[in-house]
Amino acid sequence: MHFRLNPYRIYCTSVGISSLSQIARFACIGHIENARKVFDKMPDKSIVAWNSIIAGYFQNYQPREAKILFDRMPERCVVSWNGLISGYIKNGMVSEARKVFNLMPERNVVSWTAMVRGYVKEGMVSEAESLFWQMPEKNVVSWTVMLGGLIQEGRIDEARRIFDMMPEKDVVARTSMIGGFCQEGRLAEAREIFDEMPRRNVITWTTMISGYVHNQRVDVARKLFEVMPEKNEVSWTAMLMGYTQCERIEEALELFDAMPVKSIVACNAMILGLGQNGEVAKARWVFDQMREKDDGTWSAMIKVYEQNGFELEALNLFAVMQREGVRPNFPSLISALGLCASLASLDHGKQVHGQLVRSQYDLDVYVASVLITMYVKCGNLVKAKLVFDRFAPKDIVMWNSIITGYAQHGLGEEALQVFYEMCSLNILPDDVTFIGVLSACSYTGKVKEGLEIFESMNSKYQVEQRTEHYACMVDLLGRAGQVNEAKNLIESMPVEADAVVWGALLGACRTHMKLDLAEVAAKKLVQLEPKNSGHYTLLSNIYASKGKWADVAVLRKKMRRRSVSKSPGCSWIEVEKKVHMFTGGDSKGHPEQELIMKMLERISGLLREAGYCPDGSFVLHDVDEEEKVHMLGYHSEKLAVAYGLLKLPEGVPIRVMKNLRVCGDCHSAIKLIAKVTERDIILRDANRFHHFKNGLCSCKDYW
């Protein structure tokens, strides 16, 4: 007997299969409209075609369209209902999924498992558990999903009971249990399951290795890694991260070099590992060798620069990242704000602020606090206050940020006003608040107010007085000339005074020329921080100002013997979104050195006409007066101010930052420069801000 095949039927079948593959492909690449066109043109729409287009809409996050099509289906099977449940779960609509589940005419094990999985995915493990025990039948997938939910919640003992009850344990279930035990640090139990497994895949091996790495058992992890039958990128990366996290960088590099394929994740880990070990150049080499980079790569390299004190390079790299069209992630933007604050790069800071606004991150209270700090450190208090005023309610961090900002800018009245406003709103101040308030009193000479606030900390606000608060009080009394009272306060402290407290006293002795007490403070500081050059420098300043060059020489010998090196003074200024750095003594490295020198000569002439006379006591070298005058003329802050006058148009404030405390001569000179050039100059030194205008400074010569 011969059968003749119907060619029309063959054609329809092939057209149907072709259409189904087109629907799936278009949905997968996000072209759901094209998928719908293919579906609409199909002459005979099978139940499989309906299921496929509905799944496509869910895949493209259009659950409403998917439901409309589901309601139009001429017939449905259990697969259709399961698809609707799974689709809602993929879109995070677990309550809608449950409504569908309850309406189903019939359910199979897939329906129940999908619903349990949905609850687990949303963190609703109790609901998942309740439904799981109602299941008429369970398969290995159902058990494994429930097991994963309990592990996810850290309920490891209950997970173990479920695991023991499982009639069949596949590789996935055993691997999940291993991972759960490893998360809890129960490595022996994890290893027992691993060793008893009849079959292991690469994920099982990697999970066990990651468990050892996570629990700082790197050598055991390496032994297991060496005997793995096959390794993938994840295995290599897990082992690599074990070494980088333990800062065993040489072994990490050796493993990295041996990797057959260096994934982006592995490279990122290597960059961070090298950075933590101070190997910035090697980290940059890895970064430069990468053919593909993700936003994590850029973030990692920026973070390495930032952590190792290369703020300028970090900010430049952030700019390159933006030029290359890489959209910065949230951590990158926060890092960039920190860099802008550190370098006082206001233009870049405004740009990052704009990106935060466009991404709607600026509505976050934490981000607002970071923005306030950035604007404060860039010397733009008006903008900082605008950000502060926009927010209601404000958290304590925001109040502290603005109080500290006013304090650093020498605006004691404003800082106290904000403090009292905060208290009137029943917002309790914390220890950081009082550091800001007491600093404000110190910078503005408000001794009476400072003492009253200090006394009220414990009695009125129940905030314990810590060493930082005592340091503020020592600074407050010392700046006001009450050096003996400051010393008495140190002696009455309930805790041992630290370097910050003694440093405040030493600074006061420097200002008021109390040589004997300065020596006492300096000796204490050298004991507490023998490698800190600042303490030696302050004492050396006192000796030098008294002409005691022999004592200066003895001190320098002691510094050499202890390998203590003095941090060189450097200042920087931002011009056209580029930060220009100057080191005390010269501007030879700058491409516009000749123009800067001419501007300095012009300024010197104007200052002489205004009656300026350089104060040689601020030069610590035993040289003649003419040489001292030359040295003072080339302090880094003067070079930066000269460059600002050269490049910034009239009406634009000149913002200069310095890594050390501004010297008295430069302070006097910049006051006069501001007057004779009729420019506003804002200088941020290691301690505070100085706003120079019309021959006056905001600190009222009290710093």
XYZ file of C-alpha atoms in Angstrom:
703
model
C 0.000 0.000 0.000
C 1.384 3.423 -0.935
C 0.730 6.668 0.997
C 0.930 10.025 -0.743
C 2.182 12.882 1.512
C 0.187 16.087 1.340
C 2.630 18.768 0.084
C 0.450 21.603 1.498
C 0.634 20.064 4.946
C 4.444 19.754 4.711
C 4.628 23.396 3.621
C 2.433 24.602 6.505
C 4.487 22.644 9.041
C 7.776 24.086 7.770
C 6.292 27.597 7.698
C 5.085 27.115 11.290
C 8.513 25.971 12.516
C 10.225 28.821 10.668
C 7.792 31.366 12.153
C 8.284 30.016 15.684
C 12.066 30.370 15.401
C 11.642 33.930 14.064
C 9.334 34.866 16.964
C 11.832 33.482 19.472
C 14.790 35.216 17.779
C 13.114 38.636 17.529
C 11.927 38.426 21.150
C 15.432 37.488 22.286
C 17.048 40.550 20.672
C 14.361 42.933 21.960
C 12.438 43.370 18.681
C 9.064 42.259 20.032
C 7.181 44.341 17.411
C 8.780 42.280 14.620
C 7.958 39.084 16.495
C 4.308 40.207 16.663
C 4.242 40.887 12.903
C 5.461 37.324 12.235
C 2.825 35.947 14.634
C -0.018 38.008 13.069
C 0.881 36.758 9.552
C 0.775 33.090 10.548
C -2.179 31.457 8.748
C -2.640 28.733 11.385
C -1.654 29.735 14.906
C -0.913 26.696 17.019
C -1.028 26.712 20.815
C 2.799 26.618 20.691
C 2.825 29.860 18.655
C 0.519 31.571 21.190
C 2.732 30.417 24.052
C 5.828 31.646 22.201
C 4.575 35.204 21.524
C 3.226 35.547 25.093
C 6.631 34.437 26.465
C 8.244 37.030 24.143
C 6.197 39.873 25.611
C 7.119 38.792 29.151
C 10.774 38.555 28.085
C 10.572 42.174 26.893
C 8.918 43.344 30.141
C 5.473 43.946 28.654
C 3.294 41.830 30.981
C 0.098 43.753 30.141
C 0.355 42.866 26.419
C 1.176 39.282 27.343
C -1.988 38.997 29.469
C -4.176 40.509 26.704
C -2.903 37.850 24.282
C -3.358 35.091 26.872
C -7.024 36.116 27.306
C -7.494 35.943 23.508
C -6.120 32.388 23.201
C -8.722 30.102 21.585
C -7.483 27.192 23.695
C -4.983 26.751 26.494
C -3.025 23.892 27.960
C -1.186 23.547 31.269
C 1.989 24.792 29.513
C 0.171 28.042 28.645
C -0.835 28.588 32.284
C 2.701 27.737 33.473
C 4.086 30.240 30.968
C 1.829 32.961 32.397
C 3.001 32.177 35.957
C 6.689 32.131 34.922
C 6.249 35.365 32.957
C 4.786 37.237 35.903
C 7.564 35.927 38.154
C 10.247 37.098 35.684
C 8.648 40.551 35.871
C 8.628 40.539 39.688
C 4.802 40.264 39.846
C 4.544 37.372 42.277
C 1.063 38.306 43.565
C -0.299 38.260 39.977
C 1.414 34.892 39.467
C -0.339 33.529 42.569
C -3.752 34.701 41.284
C -3.145 32.792 38.043
C -1.950 29.753 40.011
C -5.178 29.775 42.049
C -7.319 30.016 38.874
C -5.600 27.150 37.014
C -8.011 24.367 36.007
C -5.252 21.817 36.500
C -1.696 22.030 37.833
C 1.355 19.867 37.366
C 4.646 19.720 39.270
C 6.056 22.471 37.011
C 3.211 24.837 38.055
C 3.873 24.269 41.752
C 7.664 24.537 41.341
C 7.372 27.765 39.323
C 5.283 29.321 42.087
C 7.684 28.171 44.838
C 10.596 29.548 42.789
C 8.787 32.887 42.442
C 8.403 33.256 46.195
C 12.068 32.331 46.753
C 13.190 34.843 44.108
C 11.283 37.649 45.878
C 12.704 36.654 49.277
C 9.313 35.349 50.481
C 10.761 32.082 51.741
C 8.046 31.429 54.355
C 5.349 31.572 51.623
C 7.494 29.320 49.433
C 7.879 26.846 52.284
C 4.127 26.793 52.999
C 3.328 26.095 49.340
C 6.116 23.538 49.021
C 4.665 21.322 51.751
C 1.227 21.464 50.061
C 2.609 20.050 46.798
C 0.884 16.779 45.837
C 4.125 15.605 44.209
C 7.676 16.899 44.199
C 10.547 16.287 41.822
C 14.269 16.914 42.279
C 13.887 20.474 40.930
C 11.172 21.319 43.509
C 13.347 20.054 46.354
C 16.396 21.946 45.043
C 14.448 25.229 44.694
C 13.208 24.977 48.295
C 16.690 24.042 49.474
C 18.099 27.153 47.753
C 15.480 29.358 49.436
C 16.431 28.187 52.928
C 20.152 28.611 52.169
C 19.407 32.105 50.828
C 17.876 33.011 54.214
C 20.832 31.523 56.123
C 18.631 28.773 57.600
C 21.350 26.220 57.034
C 20.235 23.598 59.570
C 16.713 23.517 58.100
C 18.277 23.311 54.646
C 20.291 20.302 55.807
C 17.094 18.599 57.023
C 15.446 19.190 53.616
C 18.605 17.885 51.929
C 18.528 14.682 54.022
C 14.819 14.166 53.183
C 15.372 14.418 49.416
C 14.590 11.084 47.738
C 17.000 11.979 44.942
C 19.959 14.326 45.174
C 21.357 15.635 41.918
C 24.563 17.631 41.334
C 22.725 20.958 41.632
C 21.249 20.100 45.068
C 24.573 18.859 46.426
C 26.420 21.897 45.066
C 23.832 24.229 46.659
C 24.319 22.507 50.012
C 28.109 22.828 49.709
C 27.733 26.545 48.953
C 25.398 27.018 51.931
C 27.800 25.371 54.378
C 30.707 27.405 52.975
C 28.762 30.678 53.485
C 28.380 29.762 57.153
C 32.056 28.769 57.514
C 31.172 25.094 58.034
C 33.843 23.831 55.674
C 34.160 20.320 57.130
C 30.466 19.581 56.421
C 30.757 21.109 52.947
C 33.835 18.990 52.196
C 32.085 15.835 53.459
C 29.273 16.292 50.897
C 31.841 17.150 48.210
C 33.886 13.996 48.893
C 30.779 11.760 48.928
C 29.465 13.016 45.575
C 29.324 10.303 42.898
C 29.549 12.953 40.183
C 30.929 16.511 40.281
C 30.841 19.190 37.634
C 33.037 22.260 37.256
C 30.533 24.357 39.265
C 30.814 21.952 42.219
C 34.614 22.157 42.207
C 34.512 25.949 41.905
C 31.970 26.263 44.746
C 34.204 24.238 47.077
C 37.299 26.237 46.093
C 35.397 29.532 46.544
C 34.305 28.315 49.981
C 37.912 27.793 51.052
C 38.882 31.187 49.587
C 35.978 32.949 51.327
C 37.136 31.471 54.645
C 40.837 32.401 54.146
C 41.943 28.816 53.490
C 43.770 29.739 50.310
C 46.403 26.978 50.418
C 43.741 24.260 50.735
C 41.835 25.931 47.875
C 44.982 25.832 45.721
C 45.515 22.108 46.352
C 41.940 21.403 45.252
C 42.333 23.755 42.284
C 45.396 21.828 41.084
C 43.514 18.491 40.957
C 40.400 19.846 39.193
C 39.666 17.716 36.117
C 38.598 20.827 34.176
C 38.739 24.535 34.944
C 36.710 27.408 33.559
C 37.089 31.191 33.808
C 35.133 31.259 37.075
C 37.436 28.663 38.670
C 40.576 30.584 37.720
C 39.040 33.877 38.893
C 37.928 32.398 42.245
C 41.467 31.154 42.920
C 42.979 34.458 41.815
C 40.698 36.443 44.129
C 41.757 34.214 46.992
C 45.342 35.426 46.573
C 44.432 39.088 45.982
C 42.141 39.213 49.040
C 44.930 37.768 51.214
C 47.383 40.261 49.640
C 49.603 37.426 48.372
C 50.246 39.420 45.266
C 53.218 37.506 43.844
C 51.239 34.251 43.781
C 48.275 36.133 42.320
C 50.464 37.480 39.491
C 51.914 34.039 38.833
C 48.413 32.547 38.566
C 47.186 35.490 36.470
C 50.013 34.965 33.977
C 49.124 31.252 33.727
C 45.426 31.879 33.017
C 44.522 30.617 29.531
C 41.748 33.244 29.211
C 41.855 36.411 31.285
C 38.242 37.400 31.884
C 37.205 40.961 32.665
C 36.329 39.903 36.226
C 39.810 38.380 36.713
C 41.527 41.487 35.334
C 39.427 43.735 37.579
C 40.375 41.602 40.601
C 44.053 41.790 39.612
C 43.909 45.585 39.240
C 42.356 45.970 42.706
C 44.774 43.444 44.241
C 47.823 45.216 42.826
C 46.414 48.561 43.944
C 45.931 47.352 47.523
C 49.584 46.318 47.484
C 50.707 49.740 46.232
C 51.650 48.383 42.779
C 49.967 51.219 40.883
C 52.115 50.980 37.728
C 51.471 47.225 37.387
C 47.743 47.765 37.953
C 47.761 50.349 35.143
C 49.649 47.912 32.897
C 46.911 45.286 33.389
C 44.287 47.980 32.709
C 46.020 49.083 29.485
C 46.414 45.490 28.216
C 42.678 44.766 28.442
C 40.944 44.673 25.059
C 37.525 44.878 26.662
C 36.668 46.868 29.767
C 33.412 47.163 31.694
C 32.411 49.945 34.083
C 33.877 47.837 36.924
C 37.306 47.980 35.224
C 37.291 51.773 35.085
C 35.986 51.968 38.678
C 38.751 49.607 39.856
C 41.569 51.629 38.248
C 40.129 54.935 39.507
C 39.866 53.431 42.993
C 43.507 52.250 42.846
C 44.693 55.749 41.974
C 42.497 57.265 44.695
C 43.644 54.838 47.424
C 47.312 55.409 46.632
C 47.204 59.206 46.653
C 47.136 59.731 42.865
C 43.998 61.879 42.929
C 44.951 63.859 39.835
C 45.507 60.698 37.761
C 42.218 59.276 39.072
C 40.295 62.379 38.005
C 41.996 62.408 34.595
C 41.068 58.746 34.086
C 37.452 59.508 35.041
C 37.451 62.195 32.327
C 38.889 59.705 29.766
C 36.199 57.191 30.773
C 33.500 59.743 29.970
C 35.118 60.704 26.661
C 35.099 57.063 25.617
C 31.356 56.911 26.198
C 31.452 54.612 29.231
C 28.541 55.452 31.496
C 29.879 55.667 35.069
C 28.131 53.504 37.650
C 27.029 54.770 41.071
C 30.289 53.835 42.912
C 32.316 55.594 40.161
C 30.282 58.775 40.530
C 30.660 58.775 44.323
C 34.437 58.163 43.933
C 34.600 61.026 41.439
C 32.870 63.367 43.896
C 35.435 62.395 46.552
C 38.241 63.149 44.093
C 36.716 66.502 43.161
C 36.512 67.339 46.868
C 40.102 66.261 47.501
C 41.477 68.241 44.538
C 38.907 71.049 44.881
C 38.043 70.538 41.226
C 34.815 72.537 41.133
C 34.187 72.275 37.378
C 34.487 68.496 37.422
C 32.366 68.377 40.582
C 29.558 70.309 38.896
C 29.752 67.931 35.929
C 29.447 64.863 38.186
C 26.567 66.544 40.035
C 24.820 66.928 36.674
C 25.245 63.223 35.936
C 23.822 62.331 39.356
C 20.794 64.535 38.624
C 20.252 62.905 35.222
C 20.458 59.452 36.825
C 18.130 60.636 39.662
C 20.734 59.620 42.248
C 20.743 63.167 43.660
C 17.468 62.459 45.477
C 19.346 60.154 47.866
C 20.213 61.651 51.295
C 23.660 59.982 51.299
C 24.458 61.484 47.883
C 23.307 64.903 49.104
C 25.751 64.695 52.029
C 28.611 63.802 49.656
C 27.617 66.696 47.365
C 27.584 69.150 50.280
C 31.072 67.980 51.339
C 32.334 68.307 47.756
C 31.054 71.882 47.359
C 32.395 72.833 50.802
C 35.874 71.506 49.989
C 35.779 73.242 46.597
C 35.124 76.515 48.412
C 31.575 77.008 47.093
C 29.511 77.333 50.272
C 26.570 78.927 48.445
C 26.089 75.787 46.316
C 26.579 73.542 49.371
C 23.817 75.424 51.212
C 21.494 75.164 48.177
C 21.878 71.360 48.180
C 21.325 71.334 51.958
C 18.173 73.502 51.772
C 16.591 71.321 49.051
C 16.256 68.338 51.379
C 13.535 67.707 53.949
C 13.807 65.809 56.153
C 17.570 65.924 56.646
C 19.580 63.249 58.412
C 22.328 63.956 60.960
C 25.066 63.432 58.336
C 23.701 66.331 56.259
C 23.518 68.647 59.285
C 27.087 67.679 60.229
C 28.306 68.303 56.662
C 27.019 71.878 56.550
C 28.136 72.700 60.134
C 31.651 71.394 59.367
C 31.616 73.342 56.087
C 30.871 76.628 57.816
C 33.538 75.826 60.430
C 36.219 75.167 57.797
C 35.384 78.465 56.105
C 35.719 80.358 59.387
C 32.010 81.186 59.570
C 31.532 80.462 63.256
C 28.286 82.432 63.646
C 26.656 80.537 60.764
C 27.885 77.166 62.095
C 26.410 77.902 65.536
C 23.171 79.158 63.982
C 22.732 75.872 62.065
C 23.594 73.913 65.227
C 20.928 75.702 67.280
C 18.395 75.322 64.442
C 19.104 71.571 64.355
C 18.595 71.273 68.122
C 15.333 73.284 67.914
C 14.002 70.649 65.473
C 14.701 67.956 68.113
C 17.474 66.389 66.032
C 19.985 65.040 68.510
C 23.608 66.018 67.773
C 26.235 63.264 67.751
C 29.979 63.286 68.431
C 30.731 64.461 64.856
C 28.379 67.440 65.264
C 30.338 68.641 68.294
C 33.674 68.305 66.477
C 32.285 70.664 63.802
C 30.764 73.123 66.301
C 33.848 73.253 68.566
C 36.103 73.669 65.492
C 33.920 76.607 64.402
C 34.357 78.202 67.836
C 38.116 77.576 67.646
C 38.577 79.052 64.144
C 36.618 82.186 65.072
C 37.953 82.707 68.615
C 34.634 82.061 70.361
C 36.154 80.824 73.628
C 33.112 81.456 75.871
C 30.645 79.716 73.502
C 33.059 76.832 72.952
C 33.496 76.200 76.678
C 29.727 76.292 77.259
C 29.031 73.822 74.421
C 31.838 71.519 75.570
C 30.423 71.444 79.123
C 26.877 70.775 77.835
C 27.855 67.760 75.721
C 27.426 65.192 78.472
C 24.960 66.940 80.766
C 22.505 68.195 78.137
C 23.008 65.971 75.062
C 24.373 62.741 76.608
C 27.309 62.713 74.172
C 30.544 61.463 75.678
C 33.546 63.779 75.375
C 36.202 61.998 73.314
C 39.823 62.837 72.548
C 38.759 64.629 69.336
C 36.623 67.033 71.376
C 39.459 67.674 73.825
C 41.725 68.379 70.825
C 39.223 71.018 69.631
C 39.201 72.600 73.087
C 43.014 72.618 73.349
C 43.086 74.265 69.915
C 40.411 76.783 70.977
C 42.259 77.812 74.146
C 45.667 77.713 72.471
C 44.647 79.920 69.531
C 43.200 82.441 71.997
C 46.555 82.625 73.786
C 45.403 80.622 76.816
C 48.223 78.117 76.380
C 48.602 77.245 80.081
C 44.848 76.594 80.357
C 45.147 74.317 77.321
C 47.979 72.400 78.998
C 45.921 72.096 82.222
C 42.992 70.710 80.214
C 45.273 68.011 78.736
C 46.449 67.044 82.224
C 42.825 66.756 83.466
C 41.682 64.524 80.580
C 40.064 61.243 81.736
C 41.835 59.411 78.882
C 45.408 59.517 77.566
C 45.946 62.447 75.175
C 46.706 61.351 71.615
C 48.805 62.959 68.875
C 45.931 65.209 67.728
C 45.636 66.768 71.209
C 49.387 67.321 71.628
C 49.567 68.582 68.044
C 46.969 71.249 68.840
C 49.039 72.381 71.823
C 52.243 72.447 69.773
C 50.520 74.575 67.114
C 49.418 77.037 69.792
C 52.952 77.214 71.200
C 54.227 77.984 67.688
C 51.763 80.869 67.316
C 52.482 82.352 70.750
C 56.222 81.524 70.879
C 56.026 79.352 74.027
C 59.302 77.539 73.341
C 59.600 75.529 76.565
C 56.069 74.135 76.382
C 56.486 73.527 72.638
C 59.437 71.252 73.374
C 57.345 69.264 75.875
C 54.548 68.850 73.310
C 56.971 67.991 70.500
C 58.698 65.293 72.572
C 55.311 63.736 73.330
C 54.421 63.803 69.652
C 57.708 62.245 68.595
C 57.036 59.416 71.077
C 53.511 58.901 69.753
C 54.281 59.353 66.037
C 58.046 59.057 65.464
C 57.651 58.994 61.658
C 55.461 62.106 61.324
C 57.558 64.907 59.876
C 55.024 67.607 60.810
C 55.932 67.529 64.494
C 59.640 67.973 63.780
C 58.811 70.768 61.343
C 56.801 72.780 63.873
C 59.537 72.505 66.494
C 62.132 73.375 63.857
C 60.051 76.484 62.988
C 60.182 77.624 66.611
C 63.950 77.105 66.856
C 64.475 78.873 63.519
C 62.353 81.881 64.476
C 64.526 82.276 67.622
C 67.690 81.935 65.548
C 68.610 78.652 67.254
C 70.124 77.071 64.145
C 72.244 74.627 66.155
C 69.041 73.135 67.635
C 67.545 73.004 64.124
C 70.611 71.028 62.962
C 70.306 68.563 65.897
C 66.628 68.064 65.087
C 67.407 67.417 61.420
C 70.058 64.843 62.367
C 67.459 63.081 64.501
C 65.055 63.107 61.520
C 67.722 61.599 59.240
C 68.603 58.970 61.804
C 64.950 57.964 62.041
C 64.439 58.200 58.250
C 61.782 60.902 58.645
C 61.237 62.905 55.467
C 59.408 66.238 55.321
C 56.412 66.424 52.979
C 57.174 69.059 50.312
C 54.745 71.938 50.122
C 52.593 71.820 47.006
C 49.602 73.787 45.770
C 47.239 73.315 42.868
C 44.618 75.235 40.914
C 41.968 74.167 38.402
C 41.869 76.008 35.083
C 39.550 74.894 32.251
C 38.824 71.538 33.943
C 42.541 70.760 34.270
C 44.352 70.682 37.617
C 47.770 72.393 37.612
C 50.191 71.377 40.391
C 53.025 73.536 41.774
C 55.793 72.522 44.188
C 57.474 75.048 46.472
C 60.639 76.550 45.022
C 59.998 76.326 41.281
C 57.566 76.000 38.396
C 60.103 74.421 36.041
C 57.866 71.464 35.252
C 55.063 73.706 34.009
C 54.801 74.372 30.234
C 53.985 78.042 30.893
C 56.841 78.639 33.350
C 58.123 81.770 31.609
C 54.727 83.502 31.762
C 54.296 82.489 35.432
C 57.705 84.014 36.310
C 56.774 87.263 34.555
C 53.473 87.392 36.461
C 55.334 86.801 39.761
C 57.720 89.666 38.968
C 54.744 91.918 38.193
C 53.040 90.918 41.467
C 56.288 91.525 43.415
C 56.473 95.053 41.998
C 52.850 95.795 42.930
C 53.392 94.421 46.451
C 56.524 96.521 47.001
C 54.588 99.622 45.922
C 51.869 98.661 48.441
C 54.480 98.477 51.218
C 54.898 94.700 51.473
C 58.065 93.482 53.181
C 58.772 89.689 53.134
C 58.957 88.104 56.600
C 62.153 86.014 56.617
C 61.267 84.288 59.900
C 59.102 81.887 57.904
C 62.121 80.457 56.074
C 63.708 77.610 58.009
C 67.086 77.694 56.311
C 70.165 79.304 57.887
C 70.808 81.630 54.929
C 71.163 85.390 54.418
C 68.152 87.730 54.169
C 68.369 88.159 50.373
C 68.172 84.375 49.870
C 65.248 84.169 52.328
C 63.302 86.761 50.309
C 63.906 84.726 47.150
C 62.689 81.509 48.826
C 59.519 83.172 50.126
C 58.723 84.511 46.662
C 58.517 80.987 45.239
C 56.282 79.274 47.797
C 53.866 76.960 45.972
C 50.703 78.913 46.862
C 52.179 82.096 45.326
C 52.993 80.219 42.121
C 49.413 78.892 41.955
C 47.919 82.349 42.610
C 50.154 83.809 39.866
C 48.899 81.175 37.414
C 45.309 81.963 38.397
C 45.846 85.665 37.720
C 47.382 84.744 34.379
C 44.621 82.398 33.161
C 41.319 83.161 34.913
C 39.209 86.099 33.677
C 38.299 89.003 35.953
C 35.291 88.323 38.143
C 36.104 84.613 38.493
C 37.396 83.709 41.975
C 40.912 82.220 42.110
C 40.655 78.938 44.056
C 43.976 77.515 45.290
C 44.560 74.430 47.427
C 47.646 73.652 49.531
C 48.646 70.365 51.179
C 50.236 72.094 54.222
C 49.318 75.001 56.497
C 49.794 78.354 54.732
C 52.796 80.264 56.113
C 52.380 83.704 57.661
C 54.308 85.496 54.923
C 52.188 83.985 52.126
C 49.044 84.835 54.077
C 50.118 88.500 54.309
C 51.203 88.564 50.665
C 47.964 87.038 49.303
C 45.868 89.541 51.286
C 47.731 92.329 49.483
C 47.574 90.542 46.106
C 43.769 90.345 46.475
C 43.715 94.099 47.198
C 46.059 95.368 44.451
C 44.576 93.104 41.742
C 40.972 93.534 42.971
C 40.428 89.757 42.803
C 38.741 87.306 45.171
C 41.191 84.570 46.183
C 40.098 81.444 48.053
C 42.880 79.357 49.587
C 42.268 75.987 51.213
C 45.207 74.847 53.339
C 45.577 71.730 55.502
C 43.452 73.279 58.276
C 40.822 75.585 56.845
C 39.674 77.997 54.119
C 40.927 81.563 53.719
C 38.740 83.946 51.679
C 40.886 86.922 50.642
C 39.125 90.100 49.480
C 40.054 93.814 49.508
C 43.190 93.154 51.570
C 41.346 91.180 54.275
C 41.005 87.478 55.079
C 37.914 85.677 56.393
C 40.033 84.155 59.190
C 40.718 87.679 60.527
C 44.397 86.652 60.727
C 43.403 84.029 63.293
C 44.490 80.609 62.059
